[in-house]
Amino acid sequence: MAASFDVIVIGAGPVGLCLALALAREGITVALVEELDAGNLLDQVPRAGTNHPSTLELYDRIGLYRRLEPRGIIAPVFHYWDRREGALIAAFDHALLGADTRFPFVLQCERIKIVEEAMAMAKAEPAIDVRLGCAFTGFAQGGDVVTAHIADRAGASTLTGRYLVSAEGARSIVRKDLDIAFEGFTYPDRTLNIEVAYDFTRHGYAHRNYIVDPEEWSNLFHWKGPPERWRVHFPTRTDDDPEAITRPEALQARLQRFLPTGRDFDIVGCNLYAVHQRVAARFRAGRAILAGDAAHVNSPIGAMGLNSGVHDAFNLADKLVRILRGDASEAELDRYERQRRHVALQHTQAQTIRNRRLLEERDPAVRRRHHDELRRTAADPALARAFLLKSSLIESLREAAAIA
Ligand SMILES: Cc1cc2nc3c(=O)[nH]c(=O)nc-3n(C[C@H](O)[C@H](O)[C@H](O)COP(=O)(O)OP(=O)(O)OC[C@H]3O[C@@H](n4cnc5c(N)ncnc54)[C@H](O)[C@@H]3O)c2cc1C
């Protein structure tokens, strides 16, 4: 049976969209299957939003960066703060990466804006058949074809492709159907995200801040309006009642403990989410391949989930293009797994676990040691550059490229 598409991509999140666009630019035909429809695609809970320099370079390759820049905040500097002392511990400036990247800053631009802009591009791309309101339900592979089972308003049907990529997010049906273990752990507590309209820069905060505290560490990020918004993350206790801690008065009290202004904050939203550290045991089985959250999930401290997922997408696109043109064998897909699994375990997961430990450290002596080290690193340009190469995932891309 001849396949109708070169590649079927399941999921129009940032990873599926970037993959589809990168493939289409090379003349590869793509079916992009997304269960949400035009009415609710942009109506999702707030999630990722810090885009690292390495990711901006990739967006630029497909013409996405220039659409995102006006919708985001260019943030060259990020901060570590000590909440107890009310003091800045260290500031890191991406300007030190001037020789390493054309984008020596992060772009604070939320996932939903990335999806909106990339979807507009995908819809205008003749090589991409965008199927919104179309749920993927399962698949079969045999010979040189993959058959995806889908369901939309017209009922159940199938699509055929040479390859199928699961960019469906953490609940990937493909990963489950293939019985691929999602190895790792889930933190026992959940993270509380509060969206607030308030100008934190007047207290010295940068657009992106990590705040250390043994009881109530937090992350504080700025998003471009209108309306201007900040996102504050707090840990919760395992026995917290979700309803009680998300009541308006409880949110106000928590924000006032964080920054006592004496006046109510303008809270524009909140949500609670579980945080996982998991990596799939395999990223590929035959013609089915996992990318992004379908392959790995991690804590958002350090902003690595979306970024490393987008890196998967471009790595995979390059390989699929060469395979489909007959310039490379399918063994390239195993290399994709070796490269990107290494990054997921040794960079994304290892760093985000370390980041959380640093923020929540309870032992005052260890905390002091950590802070002294951060100060020393930030004060020495060579050490600070090395730190930024790691935190911005440039090092992970270089290391992956060296894996045969
Ligand atoms: C609160 C929070 C904050 C975060 N902050 C950051 C951050 O600052 N930086 C960062 O890098 N990461 C962050 N992350 C992680 C980031 O959101 C994810 O890593 C990223 O969205 C993964 O992209 P994806 O395209 O792989 O999957 P998703 O964004 O989950 O997209 C998957 C898509 O697949 C669709 N889909 C699912 N199932 C089906 C199906 N059966 N059929 C058809 N379509 C389907 C979904 O509707 C969705 O559109 C954060 C996560 C959370 C929860």
Tab-separated table of C-alpha atoms and ligand atoms in Angstrom:
chain	number	residue	atom	x	y	z
A	1	MET	CA	0.000	0.000	0.000
A	2	ALA	CA	1.376	3.453	-0.858
A	3	ALA	CA	1.303	5.929	2.028
A	4	SER	CA	-0.644	9.157	1.559
A	5	PHE	CA	1.779	11.267	3.612
A	6	ASP	CA	5.496	11.127	4.259
A	7	VAL	CA	5.009	11.812	7.961
A	8	ILE	CA	1.984	11.815	10.260
A	9	VAL	CA	2.568	14.094	13.250
A	10	ILE	CA	0.222	13.641	16.202
A	11	GLY	CA	-0.204	16.767	18.324
A	12	ALA	CA	-0.018	20.436	17.348
A	13	GLY	CA	1.833	21.630	20.439
A	14	PRO	CA	5.103	23.496	19.952
A	15	VAL	CA	6.959	20.257	19.156
A	16	GLY	CA	4.529	18.881	16.567
A	17	LEU	CA	4.193	22.274	14.888
A	18	CYS	CA	7.956	22.894	14.674
A	19	LEU	CA	8.505	19.382	13.329
A	20	ALA	CA	5.767	19.767	10.704
A	21	LEU	CA	7.099	23.158	9.588
A	22	ALA	CA	10.725	21.996	9.428
A	23	LEU	CA	9.682	18.979	7.328
A	24	ALA	CA	7.404	20.978	5.043
A	25	ARG	CA	10.189	23.473	4.331
A	26	GLU	CA	12.065	20.568	2.754
A	27	GLY	CA	9.101	19.454	0.659
A	28	ILE	CA	8.096	16.559	2.954
A	29	THR	CA	4.331	16.045	3.128
A	30	VAL	CA	2.825	16.021	6.608
A	31	ALA	CA	-0.551	15.249	8.163
A	32	LEU	CA	-0.756	17.201	11.430
A	33	VAL	CA	-3.413	15.696	13.694
A	34	GLU	CA	-4.701	17.715	16.681
A	35	GLU	CA	-7.647	16.809	18.874
A	36	LEU	CA	-8.398	20.391	19.907
A	37	ASP	CA	-10.248	22.449	17.344
A	38	ALA	CA	-10.027	26.072	16.217
A	39	GLY	CA	-12.446	26.986	19.021
A	40	ASN	CA	-10.358	25.682	21.933
A	41	LEU	CA	-6.762	25.255	20.660
A	42	LEU	CA	-5.729	28.556	22.237
A	43	ASP	CA	-7.800	28.008	25.336
A	44	GLN	CA	-5.297	25.936	27.340
A	45	VAL	CA	-3.822	26.418	30.838
A	46	PRO	CA	-0.697	28.586	30.923
A	47	ARG	CA	2.481	26.570	30.539
A	48	ALA	CA	5.977	26.985	29.129
A	49	GLY	CA	7.193	30.389	28.102
A	50	THR	CA	10.940	30.843	28.473
A	51	ASN	CA	12.627	30.229	25.125
A	52	HIS	CA	16.384	29.767	25.292
A	53	PRO	CA	18.884	31.132	22.715
A	54	SER	CA	19.422	27.689	21.168
A	55	THR	CA	15.663	27.362	20.599
A	56	LEU	CA	15.398	30.861	19.133
A	57	GLU	CA	17.991	29.901	16.511
A	58	LEU	CA	15.827	26.937	15.532
A	59	TYR	CA	12.654	29.043	15.390
A	60	ASP	CA	14.560	31.410	13.134
A	61	ARG	CA	15.357	28.572	10.719
A	62	ILE	CA	11.645	28.179	9.918
A	63	GLY	CA	10.754	31.884	10.044
A	64	LEU	CA	8.952	31.573	13.388
A	65	TYR	CA	11.254	33.780	15.461
A	66	ARG	CA	10.306	37.013	13.696
A	67	ARG	CA	6.633	36.311	14.452
A	68	LEU	CA	7.326	35.593	18.136
A	69	GLU	CA	9.691	38.443	18.950
A	70	PRO	CA	7.010	41.181	18.886
A	71	ARG	CA	4.801	39.044	21.131
A	72	GLY	CA	7.463	38.363	23.756
A	73	ILE	CA	9.932	40.035	26.099
A	74	ILE	CA	13.642	39.923	25.303
A	75	ALA	CA	15.304	39.062	28.608
A	76	PRO	CA	19.121	38.970	28.576
A	77	VAL	CA	19.462	38.704	32.383
A	78	PHE	CA	18.058	36.288	34.941
A	79	HIS	CA	18.308	36.322	38.712
A	80	TYR	CA	18.659	34.090	41.744
A	81	TRP	CA	17.177	35.616	44.892
A	82	ASP	CA	17.272	34.659	48.564
A	83	ARG	CA	13.741	35.134	49.882
A	84	ARG	CA	14.718	35.082	53.587
A	85	GLU	CA	17.349	37.779	53.097
A	86	GLY	CA	15.276	39.641	50.525
A	87	ALA	CA	18.510	39.902	48.560
A	88	LEU	CA	19.774	39.188	45.082
A	89	ILE	CA	22.236	36.275	45.137
A	90	ALA	CA	23.443	36.401	41.537
A	91	ALA	CA	22.564	37.801	38.115
A	92	PHE	CA	23.514	35.999	34.890
A	93	ASP	CA	23.712	37.930	31.632
A	94	HIS	CA	23.361	36.057	28.331
A	95	ALA	CA	25.474	38.799	26.720
A	96	LEU	CA	28.388	36.545	27.707
A	97	LEU	CA	27.170	34.133	25.002
A	98	GLY	CA	27.719	36.744	22.273
A	99	ALA	CA	30.251	34.504	20.505
A	100	ASP	CA	28.097	31.383	20.928
A	101	THR	CA	24.725	32.470	19.584
A	102	ARG	CA	23.043	35.139	17.482
A	103	PHE	CA	20.429	35.369	20.239
A	104	PRO	CA	22.217	36.229	23.521
A	105	PHE	CA	18.971	36.372	25.515
A	106	VAL	CA	15.861	34.352	26.286
A	107	LEU	CA	12.514	35.321	24.801
A	108	GLN	CA	9.702	35.262	27.364
A	109	CYS	CA	6.878	34.159	25.062
A	110	GLU	CA	4.203	31.730	26.227
A	111	ARG	CA	3.495	28.352	24.670
A	112	ILE	CA	0.065	29.479	23.554
A	113	LYS	CA	1.489	32.342	21.470
A	114	ILE	CA	3.993	29.922	19.917
A	115	VAL	CA	1.138	27.565	19.040
A	116	GLU	CA	-0.939	30.421	17.591
A	117	GLU	CA	1.851	31.766	15.377
A	118	ALA	CA	3.179	28.369	14.282
A	119	MET	CA	-0.359	27.146	13.531
A	120	ALA	CA	-0.958	30.172	11.278
A	121	MET	CA	2.231	29.241	9.409
A	122	ALA	CA	1.257	25.557	9.194
A	123	LYS	CA	-2.157	26.408	7.765
A	124	ALA	CA	-0.480	28.471	5.041
A	125	GLU	CA	1.943	25.653	4.160
A	126	PRO	CA	0.732	23.546	1.212
A	127	ALA	CA	2.788	20.509	2.299
A	128	ILE	CA	0.951	20.331	5.672
A	129	ASP	CA	-2.565	18.937	5.932
A	130	VAL	CA	-3.758	20.381	9.273
A	131	ARG	CA	-6.494	18.250	10.869
A	132	LEU	CA	-7.951	20.149	13.811
A	133	GLY	CA	-10.663	18.602	15.979
A	134	CYS	CA	-9.275	15.214	15.031
A	135	ALA	CA	-8.355	12.752	17.803
A	136	PHE	CA	-5.711	10.110	17.256
A	137	THR	CA	-6.857	6.821	18.778
A	138	GLY	CA	-4.216	4.215	17.835
A	139	PHE	CA	-1.992	2.935	15.059
A	140	ALA	CA	-0.601	-0.101	13.287
A	141	GLN	CA	2.605	-0.524	11.331
A	142	GLY	CA	3.665	-3.073	8.735
A	143	GLY	CA	5.793	-3.111	5.592
A	144	ASP	CA	6.790	0.442	4.880
A	145	VAL	CA	3.557	2.080	6.024
A	146	VAL	CA	2.057	3.285	9.313
A	147	THR	CA	-1.702	3.534	9.637
A	148	ALA	CA	-3.042	6.058	12.138
A	149	HIS	CA	-6.580	5.671	13.456
A	150	ILE	CA	-8.340	8.976	13.898
A	151	ALA	CA	-11.784	10.242	14.845
A	152	ASP	CA	-13.319	13.585	13.980
A	153	ARG	CA	-16.843	14.973	13.585
A	154	ALA	CA	-17.283	12.898	10.449
A	155	GLY	CA	-16.520	9.699	12.408
A	156	ALA	CA	-13.635	7.233	12.569
A	157	SER	CA	-11.153	6.875	9.696
A	158	THR	CA	-7.479	6.213	8.975
A	159	LEU	CA	-4.470	8.055	7.587
A	160	THR	CA	-1.389	6.384	6.153
A	161	GLY	CA	2.179	7.630	6.302
A	162	ARG	CA	5.750	6.427	5.968
A	163	TYR	CA	6.507	7.516	9.541
A	164	LEU	CA	4.440	8.522	12.547
A	165	VAL	CA	5.663	10.925	15.219
A	166	SER	CA	4.024	11.137	18.608
A	167	ALA	CA	4.168	14.790	19.676
A	168	GLU	CA	0.998	14.259	21.720
A	169	GLY	CA	2.453	15.361	25.021
A	170	ALA	CA	2.991	13.378	28.213
A	171	ARG	CA	-0.058	11.141	27.807
A	172	SER	CA	1.165	9.778	24.446
A	173	ILE	CA	-1.042	6.953	23.203
A	174	VAL	CA	1.795	5.832	20.922
A	175	ARG	CA	4.159	5.379	23.877
A	176	LYS	CA	1.529	3.436	25.815
A	177	ASP	CA	0.518	1.271	22.828
A	178	LEU	CA	4.164	0.389	22.269
A	179	ASP	CA	4.437	-0.489	25.964
A	180	ILE	CA	7.461	1.766	26.352
A	181	ALA	CA	8.214	2.405	30.035
A	182	PHE	CA	8.139	6.063	31.142
A	183	GLU	CA	10.930	5.759	33.673
A	184	GLY	CA	11.458	8.169	36.553
A	185	PHE	CA	9.360	9.656	39.314
A	186	THR	CA	6.659	12.179	40.168
A	187	TYR	CA	7.224	14.718	42.951
A	188	PRO	CA	4.770	14.074	45.804
A	189	ASP	CA	3.671	17.719	45.977
A	190	ARG	CA	2.138	19.878	43.304
A	191	THR	CA	3.182	23.305	42.086
A	192	LEU	CA	0.847	26.251	42.436
A	193	ASN	CA	0.949	28.728	39.567
A	194	ILE	CA	-0.516	32.190	40.167
A	195	GLU	CA	-0.865	34.697	37.338
A	196	VAL	CA	-0.802	38.260	38.585
A	197	ALA	CA	-0.880	41.708	37.019
A	198	TYR	CA	1.743	43.627	39.017
A	199	ASP	CA	5.040	45.262	38.089
A	200	PHE	CA	7.663	43.276	40.046
A	201	THR	CA	10.543	45.105	38.311
A	202	ARG	CA	9.988	48.030	40.687
A	203	HIS	CA	11.378	45.762	43.443
A	204	GLY	CA	14.503	44.965	41.420
A	205	TYR	CA	13.353	41.686	39.901
A	206	ALA	CA	14.435	40.701	36.377
A	207	HIS	CA	11.968	39.294	33.825
A	208	ARG	CA	12.964	35.792	34.953
A	209	ASN	CA	13.803	34.953	38.590
A	210	TYR	CA	14.491	31.853	40.679
A	211	ILE	CA	13.876	32.445	44.371
A	212	VAL	CA	15.484	30.258	47.016
A	213	ASP	CA	13.639	29.405	50.213
A	214	PRO	CA	13.529	26.220	52.305
A	215	GLU	CA	9.767	26.577	52.903
A	216	GLU	CA	8.418	28.406	49.901
A	217	TRP	CA	10.852	28.644	46.988
A	218	SER	CA	9.414	30.186	43.856
A	219	ASN	CA	9.905	31.122	40.234
A	220	LEU	CA	8.818	34.528	39.006
A	221	PHE	CA	8.418	35.244	35.277
A	222	HIS	CA	7.180	38.206	33.269
A	223	TRP	CA	4.918	37.898	30.181
A	224	LYS	CA	4.144	40.573	27.677
A	225	GLY	CA	0.611	41.988	27.608
A	226	PRO	CA	-1.804	43.334	27.087
A	227	PRO	CA	-2.428	42.847	29.901
A	228	GLU	CA	1.108	42.622	31.379
A	229	ARG	CA	1.292	39.545	33.580
A	230	TRP	CA	3.671	37.797	35.929
A	231	ARG	CA	3.627	34.138	36.820
A	232	VAL	CA	4.655	33.029	40.315
A	233	HIS	CA	5.193	29.350	41.143
A	234	PHE	CA	5.021	28.072	44.712
A	235	PRO	CA	5.384	24.578	46.144
A	236	THR	CA	2.455	23.063	48.040
A	237	ARG	CA	2.246	20.431	50.782
A	238	THR	CA	1.082	16.933	49.902
A	239	ASP	CA	-1.825	17.224	52.354
A	240	ASP	CA	-2.980	20.638	51.070
A	241	ASP	CA	-6.625	20.807	50.033
A	242	PRO	CA	-6.561	22.033	46.395
A	243	GLU	CA	-9.791	23.942	46.799
A	244	ALA	CA	-8.610	25.710	49.985
A	245	ILE	CA	-5.211	26.796	48.660
A	246	THR	CA	-6.646	28.219	45.449
A	247	ARG	CA	-9.314	30.380	47.129
A	248	PRO	CA	-8.767	34.103	46.347
A	249	GLU	CA	-7.972	34.971	49.983
A	250	ALA	CA	-5.437	32.125	50.237
A	251	LEU	CA	-3.727	33.258	47.022
A	252	GLN	CA	-3.614	36.860	48.291
A	253	ALA	CA	-2.127	35.743	51.613
A	254	ARG	CA	0.536	33.695	49.859
A	255	LEU	CA	1.492	36.583	47.594
A	256	GLN	CA	1.582	38.983	50.545
A	257	ARG	CA	3.950	36.662	52.407
A	258	PHE	CA	6.121	36.645	49.305
A	259	LEU	CA	6.023	40.412	48.779
A	260	PRO	CA	4.165	42.415	51.443
A	261	THR	CA	2.666	45.367	49.560
A	262	GLY	CA	-0.298	45.883	51.895
A	263	ARG	CA	-2.611	46.066	48.855
A	264	ASP	CA	-4.433	43.248	47.113
A	265	PHE	CA	-2.689	41.834	44.077
A	266	ASP	CA	-4.666	41.742	40.823
A	267	ILE	CA	-4.805	37.953	40.400
A	268	VAL	CA	-5.778	36.955	36.870
A	269	GLY	CA	-5.625	33.178	37.189
A	270	CYS	CA	-4.187	30.178	38.973
A	271	ASN	CA	-3.702	26.469	38.490
A	272	LEU	CA	-2.115	23.505	40.267
A	273	TYR	CA	-0.041	20.956	38.432
A	274	ALA	CA	1.867	17.756	39.171
A	275	VAL	CA	5.550	17.665	38.284
A	276	HIS	CA	7.151	14.580	36.791
A	277	GLN	CA	10.722	13.602	35.979
A	278	ARG	CA	10.371	10.835	33.413
A	279	VAL	CA	12.160	9.666	30.261
A	280	ALA	CA	10.856	6.999	27.866
A	281	ALA	CA	12.982	3.845	27.769
A	282	ARG	CA	12.979	4.049	23.946
A	283	PHE	CA	12.237	6.938	21.603
A	284	ARG	CA	11.536	4.764	18.566
A	285	ALA	CA	9.899	1.478	17.608
A	286	GLY	CA	10.003	0.809	13.875
A	287	ARG	CA	8.312	3.684	12.071
A	288	ALA	CA	6.847	5.240	15.209
A	289	ILE	CA	8.942	7.880	16.978
A	290	LEU	CA	8.432	9.878	20.190
A	291	ALA	CA	9.342	13.565	20.555
A	292	GLY	CA	8.872	16.301	23.162
A	293	ASP	CA	6.759	15.590	26.244
A	294	ALA	CA	5.720	12.239	24.740
A	295	ALA	CA	9.363	11.186	25.218
A	296	HIS	CA	10.365	13.091	28.361
A	297	VAL	CA	8.846	15.321	31.020
A	298	ASN	CA	10.575	17.325	33.701
A	299	SER	CA	10.092	20.044	36.274
A	300	PRO	CA	9.733	23.526	34.769
A	301	ILE	CA	12.522	24.945	36.992
A	302	GLY	CA	15.089	25.956	34.391
A	303	ALA	CA	12.637	26.105	31.473
A	304	MET	CA	13.791	22.998	29.690
A	305	GLY	CA	10.714	20.976	28.724
A	306	LEU	CA	9.485	22.981	25.778
A	307	ASN	CA	13.016	23.894	24.743
A	308	SER	CA	14.396	20.377	24.691
A	309	GLY	CA	11.217	19.169	22.938
A	310	VAL	CA	11.724	21.715	20.162
A	311	HIS	CA	15.339	20.528	19.915
A	312	ASP	CA	14.008	16.968	19.443
A	313	ALA	CA	11.766	18.221	16.641
A	314	PHE	CA	14.581	19.778	14.604
A	315	ASN	CA	16.980	16.892	15.208
A	316	LEU	CA	14.311	14.465	14.025
A	317	ALA	CA	13.261	16.607	11.053
A	318	ASP	CA	16.837	16.674	9.717
A	319	LYS	CA	17.039	12.889	9.939
A	320	LEU	CA	13.616	12.161	8.456
A	321	VAL	CA	14.360	14.462	5.494
A	322	ARG	CA	17.566	12.573	4.685
A	323	ILE	CA	15.896	9.169	5.127
A	324	LEU	CA	12.909	10.103	2.971
A	325	ARG	CA	15.188	11.434	0.242
A	326	GLY	CA	17.147	8.195	0.308
A	327	ASP	CA	20.299	9.936	1.580
A	328	ALA	CA	20.411	8.066	4.893
A	329	SER	CA	19.242	4.757	6.321
A	330	GLU	CA	16.694	4.231	9.094
A	331	ALA	CA	19.607	3.667	11.466
A	332	GLU	CA	19.563	7.482	11.732
A	333	LEU	CA	16.441	7.131	13.854
A	334	ASP	CA	18.401	5.104	16.386
A	335	ARG	CA	20.940	7.926	16.432
A	336	TYR	CA	18.081	10.340	17.124
A	337	GLU	CA	17.217	8.188	20.139
A	338	ARG	CA	20.844	8.025	21.340
A	339	GLN	CA	21.334	11.766	21.013
A	340	ARG	CA	18.060	12.991	22.427
A	341	ARG	CA	17.745	10.393	25.207
A	342	HIS	CA	21.210	11.351	26.367
A	343	VAL	CA	20.119	14.995	26.535
A	344	ALA	CA	16.873	14.117	28.337
A	345	LEU	CA	18.715	12.149	31.026
A	346	GLN	CA	22.031	13.954	31.403
A	347	HIS	CA	20.939	17.534	30.785
A	348	THR	CA	17.223	18.210	31.073
A	349	GLN	CA	16.451	15.826	33.892
A	350	ALA	CA	19.748	16.157	35.764
A	351	GLN	CA	19.686	19.962	35.673
A	352	THR	CA	16.039	20.401	36.616
A	353	ILE	CA	16.450	18.023	39.577
A	354	ARG	CA	19.529	20.006	40.674
A	355	ASN	CA	17.679	23.311	40.186
A	356	ARG	CA	14.882	22.284	42.497
A	357	ARG	CA	17.324	21.034	45.157
A	358	LEU	CA	19.095	24.350	45.038
A	359	LEU	CA	15.871	26.299	45.525
A	360	GLU	CA	14.495	24.172	48.383
A	361	GLU	CA	17.712	23.359	50.298
A	362	ARG	CA	16.971	23.265	54.039
A	363	ASP	CA	20.453	22.965	55.540
A	364	PRO	CA	21.673	26.554	56.154
A	365	ALA	CA	25.343	25.585	55.690
A	366	VAL	CA	24.651	23.883	52.349
A	367	ARG	CA	22.489	26.805	51.300
A	368	ARG	CA	25.313	29.259	52.081
A	369	ARG	CA	27.742	27.104	50.107
A	370	HIS	CA	25.388	27.039	47.107
A	371	HIS	CA	24.918	30.785	47.241
A	372	ASP	CA	28.654	31.455	47.511
A	373	GLU	CA	29.198	29.235	44.504
A	374	LEU	CA	26.511	31.044	42.484
A	375	ARG	CA	28.094	34.404	43.396
A	376	ARG	CA	31.589	33.200	42.438
A	377	THR	CA	30.278	31.800	39.150
A	378	ALA	CA	28.403	34.962	38.226
A	379	ALA	CA	31.389	37.161	39.081
A	380	ASP	CA	33.838	35.281	36.831
A	381	PRO	CA	33.039	35.763	33.101
A	382	ALA	CA	34.540	32.399	32.064
A	383	LEU	CA	32.618	30.490	34.753
A	384	ALA	CA	29.442	32.458	34.057
A	385	ARG	CA	29.678	31.684	30.325
A	386	ALA	CA	30.111	27.970	31.098
A	387	PHE	CA	27.063	28.149	33.415
A	388	LEU	CA	24.983	29.883	30.722
A	389	LEU	CA	26.020	27.394	28.021
A	390	LYS	CA	24.572	24.691	30.249
A	391	SER	CA	21.453	26.531	31.442
A	392	SER	CA	20.546	27.614	27.902
A	393	LEU	CA	20.958	24.061	26.558
A	394	ILE	CA	23.668	25.059	24.038
A	395	GLU	CA	26.031	22.577	25.689
A	396	SER	CA	23.415	19.822	25.354
A	397	LEU	CA	23.130	20.427	21.588
A	398	ARG	CA	26.902	20.359	21.159
A	399	GLU	CA	27.199	17.168	23.159
A	400	ALA	CA	24.348	15.500	21.225
A	401	ALA	CA	25.924	16.427	17.883
A	402	ALA	CA	29.059	14.534	18.942
A	403	ILE	CA	27.113	11.288	19.598
A	404	ALA	CA	27.487	8.914	16.634
B	1	LIG	C1	2.962	24.957	34.364
B	1	LIG	C2	4.013	24.563	33.389
B	1	LIG	C3	5.011	25.471	33.095
B	1	LIG	C4	5.977	25.114	32.165
B	1	LIG	N1	6.973	26.040	31.900
B	1	LIG	C5	7.938	25.722	30.993
B	1	LIG	C6	8.935	26.679	30.621
B	1	LIG	O1	8.982	27.826	31.111
B	1	LIG	N2	9.844	26.313	29.680
B	1	LIG	C7	9.822	25.056	29.099
B	1	LIG	O2	10.699	24.774	28.260
B	1	LIG	N3	8.865	24.148	29.425
B	1	LIG	C8	7.918	24.441	30.340
B	1	LIG	N4	6.914	23.528	30.621
B	1	LIG	C9	6.820	22.294	29.865
B	1	LIG	C10	6.183	22.545	28.490
B	1	LIG	O3	4.877	23.096	28.592
B	1	LIG	C11	6.111	21.248	27.702
B	1	LIG	O4	7.385	20.642	27.755
B	1	LIG	C12	5.754	21.539	26.243
B	1	LIG	O5	4.483	22.135	26.111
B	1	LIG	C13	5.770	20.203	25.470
B	1	LIG	O6	5.394	20.416	24.132
B	1	LIG	P1	4.797	19.225	23.277
B	1	LIG	O7	4.486	19.833	21.957
B	1	LIG	O8	5.694	18.042	23.362
B	1	LIG	O9	3.464	18.770	24.011
B	1	LIG	P2	2.174	19.624	24.358
B	1	LIG	O10	2.509	21.079	24.475
B	1	LIG	O11	1.560	18.948	25.534
B	1	LIG	O12	1.252	19.448	23.078
B	1	LIG	C14	0.659	18.210	22.752
B	1	LIG	C15	-0.477	18.443	21.783
B	1	LIG	O13	-0.998	17.158	21.404
B	1	LIG	C16	-2.408	17.201	21.432
B	1	LIG	N5	-2.905	15.824	21.653
B	1	LIG	C17	-2.785	15.093	22.775
B	1	LIG	N6	-3.360	13.885	22.609
B	1	LIG	C18	-3.853	13.851	21.350
B	1	LIG	C19	-4.545	12.884	20.602
B	1	LIG	N7	-4.862	11.685	21.096
B	1	LIG	N8	-4.921	13.186	19.315
B	1	LIG	C20	-4.611	14.398	18.774
B	1	LIG	N9	-3.943	15.363	19.459
B	1	LIG	C21	-3.563	15.104	20.735
B	1	LIG	C22	-2.707	18.156	22.582
B	1	LIG	O14	-4.031	18.693	22.468
B	1	LIG	C23	-1.627	19.220	22.391
B	1	LIG	O15	-2.034	20.251	21.511
B	1	LIG	C24	5.940	23.838	31.543
B	1	LIG	C25	4.931	22.934	31.853
B	1	LIG	C26	3.977	23.272	32.771
B	1	LIG	C27	2.902	22.274	33.109
